[in-house]
CSV table of C-alpha atoms in Angstrom, one decimal:
chain,number,residue,atom,x,y,z
A,23,MET,CA,-22.1,-95.4,21.8
A,24,THR,CA,-20.0,-94.7,18.7
A,25,GLU,CA,-20.9,-96.8,15.7
A,26,PRO,CA,-17.9,-98.9,14.4
A,27,LEU,CA,-16.3,-97.3,11.4
A,28,GLY,CA,-16.5,-100.5,9.4
A,29,ARG,CA,-20.3,-100.6,9.8
A,30,ARG,CA,-20.7,-96.9,8.9
A,31,GLU,CA,-18.6,-97.4,5.8
A,32,ARG,CA,-20.6,-100.4,4.8
A,33,LYS,CA,-23.9,-98.5,5.2
A,34,LYS,CA,-22.5,-95.6,3.1
A,35,ALA,CA,-21.5,-98.1,0.4
A,36,GLN,CA,-24.9,-99.7,0.4
A,37,THR,CA,-26.6,-96.3,0.1
A,38,ARG,CA,-24.4,-95.3,-2.8
A,39,GLN,CA,-25.0,-98.6,-4.6
A,40,ALA,CA,-28.8,-98.3,-4.0
A,41,LEU,CA,-28.7,-94.8,-5.6
A,42,ALA,CA,-26.6,-95.9,-8.5
A,43,ASP,CA,-28.9,-98.9,-9.2
A,44,ALA,CA,-32.1,-96.9,-8.9
A,45,ALA,CA,-30.7,-94.2,-11.2
A,46,LEU,CA,-29.6,-96.7,-13.9
A,47,ARG,CA,-33.0,-98.5,-13.7
A,48,LEU,CA,-35.0,-95.2,-14.0
A,49,PHE,CA,-32.7,-93.7,-16.7
A,50,LEU,CA,-33.1,-96.8,-18.9
A,51,GLU,CA,-36.8,-97.1,-18.3
A,52,ARG,CA,-37.8,-93.5,-18.8
A,53,GLY,CA,-34.9,-91.8,-20.5
A,54,TYR,CA,-32.2,-89.7,-18.8
A,55,ASP,CA,-33.9,-86.4,-19.4
A,56,ASN,CA,-37.2,-87.6,-18.0
A,57,VAL,CA,-35.8,-88.5,-14.6
A,58,GLY,CA,-34.9,-86.0,-11.9
A,59,VAL,CA,-32.6,-86.4,-8.9
A,60,LYS,CA,-35.7,-86.4,-6.7
A,61,ASP,CA,-37.1,-89.4,-8.6
A,62,VAL,CA,-33.8,-91.3,-8.0
A,63,ALA,CA,-33.7,-90.4,-4.3
A,64,GLU,CA,-37.3,-91.5,-3.8
A,65,ALA,CA,-36.6,-94.8,-5.6
A,66,ALA,CA,-33.7,-95.4,-3.3
A,67,ASP,CA,-35.7,-94.3,-0.2
A,68,VAL,CA,-33.3,-91.5,0.7
A,69,ALA,CA,-33.4,-87.7,0.9
A,70,VAL,CA,-32.1,-85.6,-2.0
A,71,THR,CA,-29.5,-84.1,0.3
A,72,THR,CA,-28.2,-87.7,0.9
A,73,LEU,CA,-28.0,-88.3,-2.8
A,74,PHE,CA,-25.8,-85.2,-3.2
A,75,LYS,CA,-23.5,-86.4,-0.4
A,76,HIS,CA,-22.7,-89.4,-2.6
A,77,PHE,CA,-23.0,-87.9,-6.1
A,78,PRO,CA,-22.1,-84.3,-6.9
A,79,SER,CA,-24.4,-84.2,-10.0
A,80,LYS,CA,-27.1,-86.0,-11.8
A,81,GLU,CA,-24.5,-87.0,-14.5
A,82,ALA,CA,-22.3,-88.6,-11.9
A,83,LEU,CA,-25.0,-91.1,-11.1
A,84,VAL,CA,-24.5,-92.7,-14.5
A,85,PHE,CA,-20.7,-93.0,-14.0
A,86,ASP,CA,-20.7,-94.3,-10.5
A,87,LEU,CA,-17.6,-96.5,-11.2
A,88,ASP,CA,-15.5,-93.6,-12.4
A,89,ALA,CA,-12.9,-93.9,-9.7
A,90,ASP,CA,-12.7,-97.7,-10.1
A,91,LEU,CA,-12.2,-97.5,-13.8
A,92,GLU,CA,-9.3,-95.1,-13.4
A,93,ALA,CA,-7.7,-97.2,-10.7
A,94,ALA,CA,-7.9,-100.3,-12.9
A,95,LEU,CA,-6.2,-98.5,-15.8
A,96,VAL,CA,-3.4,-97.3,-13.6
A,97,ALA,CA,-3.1,-100.8,-12.0
A,98,ALA,CA,-2.8,-102.4,-15.5
A,99,VAL,CA,0.4,-100.4,-16.0
A,100,ARG,CA,1.9,-100.6,-12.6
A,101,GLU,CA,1.0,-104.2,-11.8
A,102,ARG,CA,1.7,-105.7,-15.2
A,103,PRO,CA,3.5,-109.1,-15.2
A,104,PRO,CA,7.3,-109.2,-15.6
A,105,GLY,CA,8.3,-109.0,-19.2
A,106,TRP,CA,5.1,-107.3,-20.4
A,107,SER,CA,5.4,-104.0,-22.2
A,108,ILE,CA,3.0,-101.2,-21.2
A,109,PRO,CA,1.1,-101.4,-24.5
A,110,ALA,CA,0.7,-105.2,-24.1
A,111,ALA,CA,-0.7,-104.7,-20.5
A,112,LEU,CA,-3.1,-102.0,-21.7
A,113,ARG,CA,-4.2,-104.2,-24.6
A,114,GLU,CA,-5.2,-107.0,-22.2
A,115,HIS,CA,-7.0,-104.6,-19.9
A,116,VAL,CA,-8.9,-102.9,-22.8
A,117,LEU,CA,-9.8,-106.3,-24.4
A,118,GLU,CA,-11.1,-107.6,-21.1
A,119,TRP,CA,-13.2,-104.5,-20.6
A,120,ALA,CA,-14.6,-104.7,-24.1
A,121,VAL,CA,-15.6,-108.3,-23.8
A,122,LYS,CA,-17.4,-107.5,-20.5
A,123,VAL,CA,-19.3,-104.6,-22.1
A,124,ALA,CA,-20.3,-106.7,-25.1
A,125,ALA,CA,-21.7,-109.4,-22.9
A,126,ASP,CA,-23.7,-107.0,-20.7
A,127,GLU,CA,-26.9,-106.0,-22.5
A,128,ARG,CA,-27.7,-103.3,-19.9
A,129,GLY,CA,-24.2,-101.9,-20.3
A,130,ALA,CA,-24.8,-101.7,-24.0
A,131,ARG,CA,-28.1,-99.8,-23.5
A,132,LEU,CA,-26.3,-97.5,-21.1
A,133,ALA,CA,-23.6,-96.8,-23.7
A,134,ARG,CA,-26.2,-95.9,-26.3
A,135,MET,CA,-28.0,-93.6,-23.7
A,136,VAL,CA,-24.7,-91.8,-23.1
A,137,GLU,CA,-24.1,-91.3,-26.8
A,138,ASP,CA,-27.6,-90.0,-27.4
A,139,THR,CA,-27.6,-87.5,-24.4
A,140,PRO,CA,-25.4,-84.4,-24.9
A,141,ALA,CA,-25.0,-83.8,-21.2
A,142,LEU,CA,-23.8,-87.3,-20.6
A,143,SER,CA,-21.5,-87.3,-23.7
A,144,ALA,CA,-19.8,-84.1,-22.5
A,145,TYR,CA,-19.5,-85.5,-18.9
A,146,ALA,CA,-18.0,-88.8,-20.3
A,147,ARG,CA,-15.5,-86.8,-22.3
A,148,ARG,CA,-14.4,-84.9,-19.2
A,149,MET,CA,-14.1,-88.1,-17.3
A,150,TRP,CA,-12.1,-89.7,-20.1
A,151,THR,CA,-9.7,-86.7,-20.0
A,152,ARG,CA,-9.1,-87.2,-16.3
A,153,HIS,CA,-8.4,-90.9,-16.9
A,154,GLU,CA,-6.0,-90.0,-19.6
A,155,SER,CA,-4.0,-87.7,-17.3
A,156,ALA,CA,-3.8,-90.3,-14.6
A,157,LEU,CA,-2.7,-93.0,-17.0
A,158,ALA,CA,-0.1,-90.8,-18.6
A,159,ARG,CA,1.4,-90.0,-15.1
A,160,ALA,CA,1.5,-93.8,-14.4
A,161,ILE,CA,3.3,-94.5,-17.7
A,162,ALA,CA,5.8,-91.7,-17.1
A,163,GLU,CA,6.5,-93.0,-13.6
A,164,GLU,CA,7.0,-96.5,-14.8
A,165,THR,CA,9.4,-95.6,-17.5
A,166,GLY,CA,11.3,-92.8,-15.6
A,167,ALA,CA,10.1,-90.2,-18.1
A,168,PRO,CA,9.6,-86.6,-16.9
A,169,ALA,CA,6.2,-85.3,-15.9
A,170,GLY,CA,4.2,-84.2,-19.0
A,171,ASP,CA,6.3,-86.3,-21.4
A,172,LEU,CA,4.6,-86.2,-24.8
A,173,ALA,CA,5.2,-89.9,-25.7
A,174,CYS,CA,3.6,-91.0,-22.4
A,175,ALA,CA,0.6,-88.7,-22.9
A,176,ALA,CA,0.2,-89.9,-26.5
A,177,LEU,CA,0.2,-93.6,-25.5
A,178,ALA,CA,-2.4,-92.9,-22.8
A,179,ARG,CA,-4.6,-91.1,-25.2
A,180,PHE,CA,-4.4,-93.6,-28.0
A,181,ALA,CA,-4.9,-96.5,-25.6
A,182,LEU,CA,-8.1,-94.9,-24.3
A,183,GLU,CA,-9.4,-94.2,-27.8
A,184,ALA,CA,-8.6,-97.8,-28.7
A,185,ALA,CA,-11.0,-98.9,-26.1
A,186,ASP,CA,-13.9,-97.4,-28.0
A,187,LEU,CA,-12.7,-98.9,-31.3
A,188,VAL,CA,-12.2,-102.4,-29.8
A,189,GLN,CA,-15.6,-102.3,-28.0
A,190,ARG,CA,-17.4,-101.4,-31.2
A,191,ASP,CA,-15.7,-104.0,-33.4
A,192,ALA,CA,-17.4,-107.3,-34.2
A,193,ASP,CA,-14.1,-109.1,-33.4
A,194,PRO,CA,-12.8,-107.3,-30.2
A,195,GLY,CA,-9.7,-109.6,-30.0
A,196,GLY,CA,-8.7,-109.0,-33.6
A,197,ALA,CA,-9.3,-105.2,-33.3
A,198,ALA,CA,-7.2,-105.1,-30.1
A,199,THR,CA,-4.4,-106.9,-31.9
A,200,VAL,CA,-4.5,-104.5,-34.8
A,201,VAL,CA,-4.6,-101.3,-32.8
A,202,PHE,CA,-2.2,-102.3,-30.0
A,203,ASP,CA,0.3,-103.8,-32.5
A,204,LEU,CA,0.6,-100.3,-34.0
A,205,LEU,CA,1.0,-98.8,-30.5
A,206,GLU,CA,3.5,-101.4,-29.5
A,207,ARG,CA,5.7,-100.8,-32.6
A,208,GLY,CA,5.6,-97.1,-32.2
A,209,TRP,CA,6.4,-97.3,-28.5
A,210,THR,CA,9.3,-99.6,-29.1
A,211,ALA,CA,10.6,-97.5,-32.0
A,212,ALA,CA,10.6,-94.5,-29.7
A,213,GLY,CA,13.0,-96.4,-27.5
A,214,ARG,CA,10.7,-96.4,-24.5
A,215,GLU,CA,10.6,-100.2,-24.0
A,216,GLN,CA,12.3,-103.1,-25.7
A,217,ALA,CA,10.1,-105.7,-27.3
A,218,GLY,CA,12.6,-108.4,-26.7
A,219,GLY,CA,12.9,-109.4,-30.3
A,220,ALA,CA,9.6,-111.2,-30.3
A,221,GLU,CA,6.3,-110.3,-31.9
A,222,PRO,CA,4.4,-108.0,-29.5
A,223,TRP,CA,1.6,-110.3,-28.5
A,224,ALA,CA,3.8,-113.4,-28.3
A,225,ALA,CA,6.0,-111.6,-25.9
A,226,ALA,CA,3.0,-110.1,-24.1
A,227,THR,CA,1.6,-113.4,-22.8
A,228,PRO,CA,3.4,-115.2,-20.0
A,229,GLU,CA,4.5,-118.7,-20.7
A,230,GLY,CA,2.1,-121.4,-19.6
C-alpha cells in the first residue's frame, strides 16, 4: 500500500528537524570543529546517507532555516501593508528579527560560533549573497525596475548589512530608525517611491 504523501512529508520534516536540533546541540556543546557528520547522524538516530539527503554539507546543518529566512525577506517586500515604502517594510522585518535574536540565548551562542569558525563565516557570507540577490529581484519587480537595477541591488545589500548593525546595537529600535531613515531618504531621493510628505517611520506604521 502506498504511504500517503502527507505522512511521508511529515516524516521527512521530522527527520530534518531532528538532525538540525542534534547538530546545533552538539556544535554548541563540543565546538563545530570537534563534531563530525557521523556524530550528528548517530545523535539523530539516522544513517549518514540520510543526513546528506537533507543537508548537502556539514555547514548547512547550522543554517537549516536558510530558505525560510530568504522567503521571509521577500515576503516583507511583496506583502507589505498598503502605504508602506519598501525600506519601511524592511526596517520592521529586520527589527523583528533582531529582537528575536537578542532574546534567544542559544541563538546568540550560535552567532558567536559562526563568527569564530572560518568555514561557517564563509558559508554565511555565501548564503547572505544569495539572499541579497533574491531580495534585489523582489524589489525590482515591486517597483517595475529592470532586472539588475543598481538602486534595487544597493537597497537589498544595505538592508541586509543593516540587520547586523541593528542586532549588535544595545538599542535595536533606535539603531533601526537611524539606519533605515538614511535608506528611506536615499530611496525616496532617487525617485523610487514617494514618502507621502511624512516622516518615514510615521508614514511606515498603519494608523491604529
